Short mmCIF file of C-alpha atoms in Angstrom, two decimals:
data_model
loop_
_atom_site.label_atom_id
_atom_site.label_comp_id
_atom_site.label_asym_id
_atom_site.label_seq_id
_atom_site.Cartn_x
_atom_site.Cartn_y
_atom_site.Cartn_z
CA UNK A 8 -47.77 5.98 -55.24
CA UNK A 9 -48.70 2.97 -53.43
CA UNK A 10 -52.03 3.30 -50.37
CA UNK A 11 -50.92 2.85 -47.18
CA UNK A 12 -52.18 -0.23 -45.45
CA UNK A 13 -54.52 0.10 -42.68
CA UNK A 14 -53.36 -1.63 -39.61
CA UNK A 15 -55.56 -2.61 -37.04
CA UNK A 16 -55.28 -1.61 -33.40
CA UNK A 17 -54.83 -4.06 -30.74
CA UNK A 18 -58.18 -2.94 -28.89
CA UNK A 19 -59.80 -4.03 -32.61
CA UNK A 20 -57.78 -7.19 -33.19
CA UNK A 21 -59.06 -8.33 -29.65
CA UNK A 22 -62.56 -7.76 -30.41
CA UNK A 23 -62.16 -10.08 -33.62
CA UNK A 24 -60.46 -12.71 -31.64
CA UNK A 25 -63.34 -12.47 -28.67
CA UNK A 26 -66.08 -12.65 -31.75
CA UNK A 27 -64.58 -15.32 -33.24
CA UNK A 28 -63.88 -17.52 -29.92
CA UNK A 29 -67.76 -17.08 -28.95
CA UNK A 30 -69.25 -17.23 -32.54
CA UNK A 31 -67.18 -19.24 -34.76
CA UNK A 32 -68.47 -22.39 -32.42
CA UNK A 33 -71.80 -21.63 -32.54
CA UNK A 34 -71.95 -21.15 -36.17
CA UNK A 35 -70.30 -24.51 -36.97
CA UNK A 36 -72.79 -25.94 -34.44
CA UNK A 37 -75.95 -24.88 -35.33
CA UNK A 38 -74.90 -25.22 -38.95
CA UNK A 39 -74.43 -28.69 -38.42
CA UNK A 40 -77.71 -28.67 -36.21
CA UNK A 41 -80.08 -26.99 -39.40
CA UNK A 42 -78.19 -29.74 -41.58
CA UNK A 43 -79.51 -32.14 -39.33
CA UNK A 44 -82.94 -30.79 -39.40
CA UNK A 45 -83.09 -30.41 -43.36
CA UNK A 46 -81.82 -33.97 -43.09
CA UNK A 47 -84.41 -35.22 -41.11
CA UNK A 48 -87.23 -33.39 -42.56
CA UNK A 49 -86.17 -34.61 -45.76
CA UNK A 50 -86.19 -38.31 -45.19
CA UNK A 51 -89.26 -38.69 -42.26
CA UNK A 52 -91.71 -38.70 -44.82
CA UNK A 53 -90.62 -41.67 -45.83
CA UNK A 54 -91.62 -44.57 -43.84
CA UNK A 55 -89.93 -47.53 -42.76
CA UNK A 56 -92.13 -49.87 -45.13
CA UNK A 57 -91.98 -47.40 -47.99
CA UNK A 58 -87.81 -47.51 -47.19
CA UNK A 59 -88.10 -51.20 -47.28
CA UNK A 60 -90.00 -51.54 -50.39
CA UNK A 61 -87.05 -49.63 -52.29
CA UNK A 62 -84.57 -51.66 -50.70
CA UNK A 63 -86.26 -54.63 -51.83
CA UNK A 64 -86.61 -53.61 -54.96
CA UNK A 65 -83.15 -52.94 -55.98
CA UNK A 66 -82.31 -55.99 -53.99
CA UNK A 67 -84.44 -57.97 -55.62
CA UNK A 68 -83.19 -56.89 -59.30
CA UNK A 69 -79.61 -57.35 -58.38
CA UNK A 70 -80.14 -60.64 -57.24
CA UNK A 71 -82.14 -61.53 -61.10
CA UNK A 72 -79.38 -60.02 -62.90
CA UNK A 73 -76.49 -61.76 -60.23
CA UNK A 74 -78.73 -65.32 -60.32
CA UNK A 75 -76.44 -66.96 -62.27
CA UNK A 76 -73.92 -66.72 -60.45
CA UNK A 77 -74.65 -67.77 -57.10
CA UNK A 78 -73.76 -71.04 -57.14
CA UNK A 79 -70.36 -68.75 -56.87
CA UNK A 80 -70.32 -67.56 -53.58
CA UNK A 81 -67.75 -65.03 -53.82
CA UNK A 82 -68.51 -63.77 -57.02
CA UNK A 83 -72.12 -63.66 -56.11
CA UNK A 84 -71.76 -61.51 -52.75
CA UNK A 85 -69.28 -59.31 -54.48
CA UNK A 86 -72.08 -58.31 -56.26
CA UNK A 87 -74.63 -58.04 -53.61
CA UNK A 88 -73.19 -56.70 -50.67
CA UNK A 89 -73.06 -53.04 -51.41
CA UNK A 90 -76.22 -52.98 -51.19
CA UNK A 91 -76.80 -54.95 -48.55
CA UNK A 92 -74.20 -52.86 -46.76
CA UNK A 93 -76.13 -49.49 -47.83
CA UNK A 94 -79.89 -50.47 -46.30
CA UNK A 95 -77.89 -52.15 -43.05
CA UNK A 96 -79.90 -55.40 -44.59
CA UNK A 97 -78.96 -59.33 -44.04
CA UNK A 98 -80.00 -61.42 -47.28
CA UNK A 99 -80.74 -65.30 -47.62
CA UNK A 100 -81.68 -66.77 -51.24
CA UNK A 101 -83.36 -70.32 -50.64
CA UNK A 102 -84.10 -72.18 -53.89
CA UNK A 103 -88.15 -73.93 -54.51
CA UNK A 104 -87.03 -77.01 -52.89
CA UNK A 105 -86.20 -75.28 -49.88
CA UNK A 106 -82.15 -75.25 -50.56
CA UNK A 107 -80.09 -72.69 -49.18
CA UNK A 108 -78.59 -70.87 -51.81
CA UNK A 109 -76.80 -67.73 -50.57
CA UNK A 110 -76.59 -66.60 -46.67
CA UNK A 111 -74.93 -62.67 -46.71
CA UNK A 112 -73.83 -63.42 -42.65
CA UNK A 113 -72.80 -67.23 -42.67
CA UNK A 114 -71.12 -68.83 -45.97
CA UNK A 115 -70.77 -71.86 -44.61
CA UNK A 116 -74.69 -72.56 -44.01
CA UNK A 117 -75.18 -71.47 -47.79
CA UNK A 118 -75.69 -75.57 -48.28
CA UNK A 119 -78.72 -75.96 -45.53
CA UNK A 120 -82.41 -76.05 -45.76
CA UNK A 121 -84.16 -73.96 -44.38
CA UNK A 122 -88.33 -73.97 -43.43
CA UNK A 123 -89.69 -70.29 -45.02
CA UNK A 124 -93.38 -71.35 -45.89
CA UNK A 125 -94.87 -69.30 -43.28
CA UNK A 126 -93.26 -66.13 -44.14
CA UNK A 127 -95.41 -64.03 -45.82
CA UNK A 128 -94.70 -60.47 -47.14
CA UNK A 129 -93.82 -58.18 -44.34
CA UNK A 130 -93.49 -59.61 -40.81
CA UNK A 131 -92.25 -57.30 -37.47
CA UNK A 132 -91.64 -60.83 -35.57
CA UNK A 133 -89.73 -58.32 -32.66
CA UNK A 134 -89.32 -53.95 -32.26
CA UNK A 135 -86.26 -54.64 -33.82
CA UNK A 136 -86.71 -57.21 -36.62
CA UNK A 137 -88.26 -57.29 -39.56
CA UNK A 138 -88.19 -60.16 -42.41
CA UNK A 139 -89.23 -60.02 -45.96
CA UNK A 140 -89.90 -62.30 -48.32
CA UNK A 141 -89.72 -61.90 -52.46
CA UNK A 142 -89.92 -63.95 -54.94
CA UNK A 143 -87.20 -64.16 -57.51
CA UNK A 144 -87.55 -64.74 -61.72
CA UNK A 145 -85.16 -66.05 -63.82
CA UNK A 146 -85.68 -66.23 -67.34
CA UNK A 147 -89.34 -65.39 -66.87
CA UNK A 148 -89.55 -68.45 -64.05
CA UNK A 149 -89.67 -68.34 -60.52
CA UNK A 150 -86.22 -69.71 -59.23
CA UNK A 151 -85.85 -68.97 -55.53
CA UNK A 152 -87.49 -66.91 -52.68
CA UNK A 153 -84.97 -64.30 -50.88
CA UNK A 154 -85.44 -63.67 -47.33
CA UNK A 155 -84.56 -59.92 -46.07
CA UNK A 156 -84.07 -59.36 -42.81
CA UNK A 157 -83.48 -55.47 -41.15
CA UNK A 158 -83.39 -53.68 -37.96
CA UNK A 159 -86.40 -50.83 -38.54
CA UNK A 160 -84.54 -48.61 -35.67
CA UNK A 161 -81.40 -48.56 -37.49
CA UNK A 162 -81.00 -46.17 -40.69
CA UNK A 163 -82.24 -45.67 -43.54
CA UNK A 164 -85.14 -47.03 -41.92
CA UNK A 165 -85.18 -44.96 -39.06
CA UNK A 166 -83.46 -41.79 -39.57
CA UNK A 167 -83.06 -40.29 -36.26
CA UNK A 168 -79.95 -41.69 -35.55
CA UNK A 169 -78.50 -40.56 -38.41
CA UNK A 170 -79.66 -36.95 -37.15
CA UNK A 171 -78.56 -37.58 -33.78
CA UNK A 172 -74.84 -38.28 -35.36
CA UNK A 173 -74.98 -35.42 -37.64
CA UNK A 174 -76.34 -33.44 -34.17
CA UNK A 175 -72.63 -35.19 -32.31
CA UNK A 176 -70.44 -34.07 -35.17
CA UNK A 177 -71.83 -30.72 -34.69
CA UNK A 178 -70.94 -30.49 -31.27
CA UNK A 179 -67.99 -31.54 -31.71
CA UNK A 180 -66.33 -29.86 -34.57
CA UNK A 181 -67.58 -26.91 -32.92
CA UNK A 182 -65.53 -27.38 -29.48
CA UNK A 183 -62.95 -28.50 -31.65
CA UNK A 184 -62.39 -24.95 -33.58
CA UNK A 185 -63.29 -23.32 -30.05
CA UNK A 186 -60.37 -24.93 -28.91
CA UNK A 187 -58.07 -23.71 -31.71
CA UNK A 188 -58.81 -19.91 -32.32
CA UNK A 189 -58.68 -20.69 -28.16
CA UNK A 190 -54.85 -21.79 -29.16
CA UNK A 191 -54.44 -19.45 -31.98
CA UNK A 192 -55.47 -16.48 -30.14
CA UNK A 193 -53.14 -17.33 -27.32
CA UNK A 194 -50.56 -17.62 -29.80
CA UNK A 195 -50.88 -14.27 -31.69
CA UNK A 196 -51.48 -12.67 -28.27
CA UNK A 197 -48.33 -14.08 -27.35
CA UNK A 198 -46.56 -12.69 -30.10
CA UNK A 199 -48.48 -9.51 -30.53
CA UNK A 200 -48.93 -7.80 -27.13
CA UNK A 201 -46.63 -10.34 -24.42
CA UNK A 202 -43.45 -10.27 -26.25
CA UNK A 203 -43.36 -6.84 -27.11
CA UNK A 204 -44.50 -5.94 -23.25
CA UNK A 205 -41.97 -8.57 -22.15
CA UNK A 206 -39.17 -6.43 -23.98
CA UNK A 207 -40.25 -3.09 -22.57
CA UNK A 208 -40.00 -4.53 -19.36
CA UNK A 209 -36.90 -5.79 -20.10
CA UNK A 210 -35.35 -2.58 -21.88
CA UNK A 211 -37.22 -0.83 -18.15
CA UNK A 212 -34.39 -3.18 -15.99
CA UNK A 213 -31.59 -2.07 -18.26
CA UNK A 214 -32.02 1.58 -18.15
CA UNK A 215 -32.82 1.08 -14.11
CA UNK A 216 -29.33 -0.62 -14.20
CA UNK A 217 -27.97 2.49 -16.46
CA UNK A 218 -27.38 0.52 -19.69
CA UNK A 219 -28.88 3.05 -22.14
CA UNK A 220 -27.55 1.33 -24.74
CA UNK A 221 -30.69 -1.60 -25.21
CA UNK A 222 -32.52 -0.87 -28.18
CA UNK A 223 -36.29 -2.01 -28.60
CA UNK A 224 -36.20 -3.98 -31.33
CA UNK A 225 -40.41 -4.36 -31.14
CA UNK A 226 -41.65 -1.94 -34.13
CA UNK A 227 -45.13 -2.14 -35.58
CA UNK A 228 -47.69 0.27 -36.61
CA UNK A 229 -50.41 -0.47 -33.53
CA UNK A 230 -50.24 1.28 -30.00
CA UNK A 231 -47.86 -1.18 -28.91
CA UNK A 232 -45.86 -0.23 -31.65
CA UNK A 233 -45.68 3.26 -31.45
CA UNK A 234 -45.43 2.89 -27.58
CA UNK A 235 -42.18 0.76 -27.86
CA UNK A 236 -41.12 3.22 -30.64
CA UNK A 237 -41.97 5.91 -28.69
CA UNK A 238 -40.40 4.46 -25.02
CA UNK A 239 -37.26 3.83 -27.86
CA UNK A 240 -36.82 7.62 -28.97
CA UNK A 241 -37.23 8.57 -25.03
CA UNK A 242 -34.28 6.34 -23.95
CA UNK A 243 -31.74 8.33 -27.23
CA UNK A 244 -33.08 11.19 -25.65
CA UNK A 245 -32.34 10.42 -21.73
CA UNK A 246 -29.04 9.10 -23.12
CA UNK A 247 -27.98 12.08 -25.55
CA UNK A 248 -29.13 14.48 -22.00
CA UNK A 249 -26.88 11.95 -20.26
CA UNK A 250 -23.94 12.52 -22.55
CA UNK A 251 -24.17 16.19 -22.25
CA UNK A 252 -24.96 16.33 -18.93
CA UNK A 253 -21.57 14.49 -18.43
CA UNK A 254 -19.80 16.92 -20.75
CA UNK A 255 -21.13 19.84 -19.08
CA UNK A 256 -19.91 18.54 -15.37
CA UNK A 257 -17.02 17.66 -16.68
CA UNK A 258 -16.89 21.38 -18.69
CA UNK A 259 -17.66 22.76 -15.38
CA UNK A 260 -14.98 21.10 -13.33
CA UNK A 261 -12.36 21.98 -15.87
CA UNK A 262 -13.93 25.66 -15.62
CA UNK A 263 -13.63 25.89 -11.76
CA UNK A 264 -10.26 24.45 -12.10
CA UNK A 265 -9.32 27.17 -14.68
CA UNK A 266 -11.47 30.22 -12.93
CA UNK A 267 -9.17 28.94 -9.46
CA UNK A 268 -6.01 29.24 -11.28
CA UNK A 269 -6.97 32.69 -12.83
CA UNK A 270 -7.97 33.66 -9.63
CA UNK A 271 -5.03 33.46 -7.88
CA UNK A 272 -2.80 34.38 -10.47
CA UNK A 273 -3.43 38.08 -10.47
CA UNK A 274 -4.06 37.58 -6.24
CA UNK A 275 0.06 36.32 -6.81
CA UNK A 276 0.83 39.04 -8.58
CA UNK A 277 -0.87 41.89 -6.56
CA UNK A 278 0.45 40.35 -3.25
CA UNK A 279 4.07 40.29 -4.76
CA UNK A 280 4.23 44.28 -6.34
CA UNK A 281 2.60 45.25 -2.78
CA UNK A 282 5.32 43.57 -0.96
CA UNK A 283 7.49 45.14 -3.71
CA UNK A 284 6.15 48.50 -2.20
CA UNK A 285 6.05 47.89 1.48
CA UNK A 286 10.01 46.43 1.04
CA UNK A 287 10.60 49.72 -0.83
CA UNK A 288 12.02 48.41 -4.42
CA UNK A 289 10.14 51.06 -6.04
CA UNK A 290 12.21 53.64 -5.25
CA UNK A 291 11.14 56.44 -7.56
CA UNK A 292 7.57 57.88 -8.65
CA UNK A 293 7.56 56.49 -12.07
CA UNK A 294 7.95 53.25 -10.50
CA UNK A 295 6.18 53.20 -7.97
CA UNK A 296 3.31 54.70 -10.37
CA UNK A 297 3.91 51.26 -12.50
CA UNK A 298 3.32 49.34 -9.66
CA UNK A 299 0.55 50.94 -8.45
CA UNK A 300 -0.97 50.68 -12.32
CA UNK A 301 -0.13 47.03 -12.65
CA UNK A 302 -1.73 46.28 -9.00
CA UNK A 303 -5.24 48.26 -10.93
CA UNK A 304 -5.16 46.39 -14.09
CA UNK A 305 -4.97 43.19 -11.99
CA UNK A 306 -7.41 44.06 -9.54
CA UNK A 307 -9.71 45.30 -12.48
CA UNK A 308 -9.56 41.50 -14.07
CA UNK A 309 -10.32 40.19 -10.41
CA UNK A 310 -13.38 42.42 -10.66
CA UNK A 311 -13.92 40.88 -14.07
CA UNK A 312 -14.15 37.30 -13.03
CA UNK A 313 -16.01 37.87 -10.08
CA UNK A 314 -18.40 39.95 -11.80
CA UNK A 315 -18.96 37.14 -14.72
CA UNK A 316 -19.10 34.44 -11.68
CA UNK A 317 -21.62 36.54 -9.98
CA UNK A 318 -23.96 36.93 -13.38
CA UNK A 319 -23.48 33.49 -13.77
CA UNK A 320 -24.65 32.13 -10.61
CA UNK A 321 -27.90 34.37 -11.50
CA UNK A 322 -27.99 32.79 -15.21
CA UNK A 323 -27.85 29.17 -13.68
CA UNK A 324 -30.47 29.68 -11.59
CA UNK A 325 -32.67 31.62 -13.86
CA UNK A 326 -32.50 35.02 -11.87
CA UNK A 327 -30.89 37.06 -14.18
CA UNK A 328 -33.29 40.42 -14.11
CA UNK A 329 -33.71 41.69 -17.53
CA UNK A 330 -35.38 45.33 -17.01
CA UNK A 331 -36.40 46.15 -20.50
CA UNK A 332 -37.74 49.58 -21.70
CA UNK A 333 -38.75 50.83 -25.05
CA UNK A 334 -36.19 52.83 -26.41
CA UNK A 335 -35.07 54.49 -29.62
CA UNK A 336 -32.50 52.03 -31.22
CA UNK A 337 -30.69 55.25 -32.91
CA UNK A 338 -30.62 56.97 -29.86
CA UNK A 339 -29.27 54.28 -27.54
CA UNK A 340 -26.65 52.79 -29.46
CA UNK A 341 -25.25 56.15 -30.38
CA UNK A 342 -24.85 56.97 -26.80
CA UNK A 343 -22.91 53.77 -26.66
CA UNK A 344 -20.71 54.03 -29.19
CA UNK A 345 -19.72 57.13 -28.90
CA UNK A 346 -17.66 55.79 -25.35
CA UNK A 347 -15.71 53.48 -27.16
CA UNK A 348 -14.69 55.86 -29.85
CA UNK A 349 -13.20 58.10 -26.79
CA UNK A 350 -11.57 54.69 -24.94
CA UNK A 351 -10.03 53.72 -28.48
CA UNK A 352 -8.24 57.40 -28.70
CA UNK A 353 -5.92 56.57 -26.37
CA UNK A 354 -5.84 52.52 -27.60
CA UNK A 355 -4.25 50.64 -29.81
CA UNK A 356 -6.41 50.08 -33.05
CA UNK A 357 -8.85 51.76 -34.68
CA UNK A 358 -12.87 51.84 -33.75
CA UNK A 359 -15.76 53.07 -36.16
CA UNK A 360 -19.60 52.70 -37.24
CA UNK A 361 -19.67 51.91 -40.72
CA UNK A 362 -22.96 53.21 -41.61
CA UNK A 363 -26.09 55.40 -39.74
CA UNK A 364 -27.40 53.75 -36.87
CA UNK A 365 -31.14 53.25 -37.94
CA UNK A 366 -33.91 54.65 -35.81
CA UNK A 367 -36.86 52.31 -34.61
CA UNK A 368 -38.31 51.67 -31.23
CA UNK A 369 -36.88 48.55 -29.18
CA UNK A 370 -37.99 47.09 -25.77
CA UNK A 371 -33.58 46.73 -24.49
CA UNK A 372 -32.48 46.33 -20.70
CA UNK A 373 -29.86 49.85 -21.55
CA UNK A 374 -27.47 48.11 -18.70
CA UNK A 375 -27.81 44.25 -20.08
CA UNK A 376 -27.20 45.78 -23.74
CA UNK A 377 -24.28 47.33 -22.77
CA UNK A 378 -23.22 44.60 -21.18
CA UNK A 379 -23.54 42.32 -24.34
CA UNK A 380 -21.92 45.31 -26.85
CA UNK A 381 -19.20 45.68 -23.99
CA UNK A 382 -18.22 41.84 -23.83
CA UNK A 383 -18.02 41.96 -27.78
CA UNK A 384 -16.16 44.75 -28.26
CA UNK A 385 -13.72 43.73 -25.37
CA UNK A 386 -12.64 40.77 -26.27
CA UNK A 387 -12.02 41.94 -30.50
CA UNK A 388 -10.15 44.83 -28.85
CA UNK A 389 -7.78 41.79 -27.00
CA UNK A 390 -7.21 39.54 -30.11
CA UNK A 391 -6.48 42.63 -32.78
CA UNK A 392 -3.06 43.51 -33.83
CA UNK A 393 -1.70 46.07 -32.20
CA UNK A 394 0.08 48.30 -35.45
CA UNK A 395 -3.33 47.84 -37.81
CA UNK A 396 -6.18 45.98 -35.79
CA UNK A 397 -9.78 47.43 -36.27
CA UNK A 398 -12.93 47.27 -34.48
CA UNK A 399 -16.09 47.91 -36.91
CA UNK A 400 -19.76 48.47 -35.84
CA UNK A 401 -22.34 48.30 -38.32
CA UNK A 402 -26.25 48.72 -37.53
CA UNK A 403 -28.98 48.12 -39.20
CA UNK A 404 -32.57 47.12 -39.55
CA UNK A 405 -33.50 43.99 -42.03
CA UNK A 406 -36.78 41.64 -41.32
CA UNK A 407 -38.14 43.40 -38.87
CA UNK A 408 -35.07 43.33 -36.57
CA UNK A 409 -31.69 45.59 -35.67
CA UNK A 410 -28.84 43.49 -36.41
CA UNK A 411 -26.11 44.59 -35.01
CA UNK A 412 -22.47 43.67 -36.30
CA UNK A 413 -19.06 43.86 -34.70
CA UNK A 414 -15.86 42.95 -37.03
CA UNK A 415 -12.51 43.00 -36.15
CA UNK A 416 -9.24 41.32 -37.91
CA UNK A 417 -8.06 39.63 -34.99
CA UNK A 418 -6.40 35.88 -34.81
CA UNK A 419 -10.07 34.69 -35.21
CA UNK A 420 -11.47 31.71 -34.12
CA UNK A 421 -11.03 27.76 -35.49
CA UNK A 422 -13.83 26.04 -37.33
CA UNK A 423 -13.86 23.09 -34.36
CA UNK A 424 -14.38 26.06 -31.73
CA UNK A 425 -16.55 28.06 -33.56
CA UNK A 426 -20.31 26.02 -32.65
CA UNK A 427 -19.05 25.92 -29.12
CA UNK A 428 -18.09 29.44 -27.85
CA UNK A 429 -21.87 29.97 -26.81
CA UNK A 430 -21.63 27.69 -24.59
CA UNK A 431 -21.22 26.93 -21.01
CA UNK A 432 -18.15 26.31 -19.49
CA UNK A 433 -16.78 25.81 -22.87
CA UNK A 434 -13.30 27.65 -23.53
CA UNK A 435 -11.72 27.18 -26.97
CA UNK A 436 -7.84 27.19 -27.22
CA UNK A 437 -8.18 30.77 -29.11
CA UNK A 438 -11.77 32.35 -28.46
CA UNK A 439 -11.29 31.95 -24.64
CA UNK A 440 -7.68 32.34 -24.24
CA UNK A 441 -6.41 32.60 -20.70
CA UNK A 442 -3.89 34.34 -22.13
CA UNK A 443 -6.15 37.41 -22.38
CA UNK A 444 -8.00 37.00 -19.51
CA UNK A 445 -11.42 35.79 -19.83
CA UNK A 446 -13.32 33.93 -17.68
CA UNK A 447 -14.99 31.88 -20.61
CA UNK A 448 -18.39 32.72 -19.02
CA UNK A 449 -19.00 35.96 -21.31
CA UNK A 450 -20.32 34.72 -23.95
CA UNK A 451 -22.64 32.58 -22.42
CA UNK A 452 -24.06 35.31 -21.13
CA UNK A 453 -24.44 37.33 -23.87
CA UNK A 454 -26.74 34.79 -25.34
CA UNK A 455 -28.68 34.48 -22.66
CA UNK A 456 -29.24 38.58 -22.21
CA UNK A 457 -29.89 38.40 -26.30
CA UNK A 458 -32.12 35.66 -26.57
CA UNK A 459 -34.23 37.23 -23.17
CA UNK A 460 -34.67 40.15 -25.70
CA UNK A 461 -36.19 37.73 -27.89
CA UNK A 462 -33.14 38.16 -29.88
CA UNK A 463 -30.42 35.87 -31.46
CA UNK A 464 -26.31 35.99 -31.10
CA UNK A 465 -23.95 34.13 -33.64
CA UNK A 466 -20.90 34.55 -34.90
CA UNK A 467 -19.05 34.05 -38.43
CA UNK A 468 -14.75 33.97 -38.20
CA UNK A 469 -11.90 32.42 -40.38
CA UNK A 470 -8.68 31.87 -38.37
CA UNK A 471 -5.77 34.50 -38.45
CA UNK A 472 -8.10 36.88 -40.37
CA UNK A 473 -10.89 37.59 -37.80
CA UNK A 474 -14.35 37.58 -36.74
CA UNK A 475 -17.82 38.98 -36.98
CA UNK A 476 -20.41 39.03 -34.13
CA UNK A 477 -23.75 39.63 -34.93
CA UNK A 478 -26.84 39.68 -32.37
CA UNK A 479 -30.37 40.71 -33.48
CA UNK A 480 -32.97 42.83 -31.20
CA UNK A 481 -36.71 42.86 -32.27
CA UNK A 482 -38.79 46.01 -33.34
CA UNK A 483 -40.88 46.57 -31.08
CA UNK A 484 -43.95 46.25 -32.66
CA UNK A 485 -42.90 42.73 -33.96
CA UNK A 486 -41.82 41.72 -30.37
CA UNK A 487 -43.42 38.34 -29.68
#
């Protein structure tokens, strides 16, 4: 498995750049300055004279080995001038009889006389000439004198200018490279901390202008990085709350639409069987006992809605009271149950525990509770058959927990409306039928009674054979 490579931060990279802009320079300097002093400590011991004399001396042995050819001027200087060149020298051979026989500056006087009796070994005729004069053997005679002439304040016989260049080079090759890690640090800043700062502030105007859709494209493993990836993962979250805050206004128009209608609906029909009674169509008991029945049942699903809008206001604004007590889980949900089994006497359908209610202590809200097991059992009492539906309650106690279970074999619900029917304002075409009545605000409440218990609510259904609803209250003990 491969290391991970470290990755500097930007405050670290910065402090490389600064160190290398301020000593990078100076280290190329005063390299070249301690080259310039070994230089010159090197070569000061040597004099001027003793330079001189070893320039004179290889000088001199060239010329002895070159004699015969310089009545070949060419060919001759070919030979010589190197040298000459090396020890910044000027060289004139002038045969016994005074003939000029090679001039190193001036080809054309190589064919003059010139006087050179009173030169004598080493002359300074000026601060800046010197002229020397050796005598040159050929074949074990003497053949010719050669005059040397050289500047002693020019190199190698003075070698402080020679220090003073290598002191200039110095200088400059070191504001040269201060100028380019000047450049190259402008450039990686550039690329390493501007652009990506130029696209944050450019993916800041978008979302100002609403387009949530920019993505950072800026991803590196430094703060910048993880800033830009970070700023990234906030603007999918600000758009995913976006999208849902849009479905949920638009969930909540469609409910207030919806909760209008099935307001007025059974407002309709109450205001038309009272006219019925004040016109005097029921004209017997038995109907005017319907009437007055179907004028309750409709003023009873008023109550309903009103009652879930009312709850639901509180819920919104985070006001619902929950009251809870410790109670005996055996003990309360007995008391419970045992109303329904009366209500379902006279009902169509059949309601039963399956199993014996366990007995542990709870902290439960008894009205909220009831509320929740109310809600549930209500609406699987509106979707079972009529001829064989069922309503069954099963309790028990598993991982610390009473899990409480309601079955029924009802139309069920649909697998697309299933991970909804929690939620706000959502009604599915089955599980929140207006058909039956429900404000599509019950279940949402239920979870948020359940979970304020510390509890959880789900549900498990297959459509046209039915559905389970389980919700889970703590022990009491394990309450967090």
């Amino acid at each position: 498995m491969g290391k991970k490579t470290m990755k500097l931060g930007i405050r670290s990279r910065l402090l490389i750049t600064f160190i290398l802009i301020t000593v990078l320079p100076i280290v190329i300097t005063l390299g070249g300055l301690g080259l310039a002093l070994k230089y010159y400590s090197t070569q000061i011991e040597m004099s001027a004279v003793d330079n001189l004399i070893e320039a004179n001396e290889i000088i001199k042995n060239e010329i002895q080995e070159s004699f015969a050819e310089i009545n070949y001027y060419d060919t001759f200087h070919k030979e010589i001038q190197p040298s000459l060149e090396k020890y910044n020298l000027n060289l004139q051979v002038v045969d016994l009889s005074g003939k000029l026989l090679y001039d190193s500056t001036d080809r054309a006087s190589s064919l003059k006389r010139v006087e050179i009796d009173e030169i004598k070994d080493i002359q300074y005729l000026s601060s800046q000439l010197f002229i020397l004069n050796t005598p040159i053997f050929y074949n074990n005679e003497k053949v010719a004198d050669a005059i040397i002439r050289g500047d002693p304040d020019q190199p190698p016989f003075n070698n402080l200018s020679k220090v003073i260049q290598i002191i200039i080079i110095s200088i400059v090759l070191g504001i040269l490279s201060f100028i380019g890690i000047v450049i190259l640090s402008t450039w990686y800043i550039a690329g390493s901390i501007l652009k990506p700062l130029r696209e944050l502030n450019l993916a800041t105007e978008n979302i100002a202008k609403g387009n949530l859709d920019y993505e950072i494209k800026h991803m590196s493993e430094d703060e910048l990085g993880k800033f830009c990836s970070t700023f990234d993962l906030m603007r999918k979250k600000l758009k995913e709350s976006l999208i849902r805050q849009t479905a949920h206004e638009k969930s909540r128009q469609e409910m207030i639409a919806s909760i209008s209608h099935d307001l007025r609906t059974p407002i309709s029909s109450v205001k038309g069987y009272v006219e019925g009674l004040l016109d005097g169509v029921a004209n017997d008991e038995e109907m005017f006992k319907r009437y007055l029945s179907v004028i309750k049942n409709k003023t009873d699903q008023l109550d309903r809605l009103i009652d879930d809008l009312a709850q639901f206001s509180k819920l919104e604004l985070d006001n619902l009271d929950i009251n809870a007590v410790q109670v005996d889980s055996q003990e309360f949900f007995e008391s419970l149950l045992s109303i329904y089994r009366v209500d379902f006497e006279n009902s169509p359908g059949v309601f039963y525990s399956e199993n014996q209610i366990p007995s542990a202590a709870i902290m439960a809200d008894k009205l909220r509770i009831e509320q929740v097991l109310n809600n549930l059992i209500e609406n699987a009492k509106r979707y079972i058959p009529v001829d064989d539906g069922y309503i069954k309650v099963k309790i028990e106690e598993k991982e610390n927990n009473i899990i409480v279970a309601i079955r029924d074999n009802g139309t069920g619900i649909s697998s697309e409306n299933l991970p909804y029917i929690f939620d706000r304002f959502y009604r599915g075409e089955k599980s929140r039928s207006r058909e039956y009545g429900g404000s599509g605000l019950g279940l949402a409440i239920c979870k948020y009674i359940i979970e304020a218990h510390g509890g959880q609510i789900w549900a498990e259904s297959t459509l046209g054979k039915g559905s389970v609803f389980y919700f889970s209250l703590p022990i009491a003990e394990f309450r967090v």
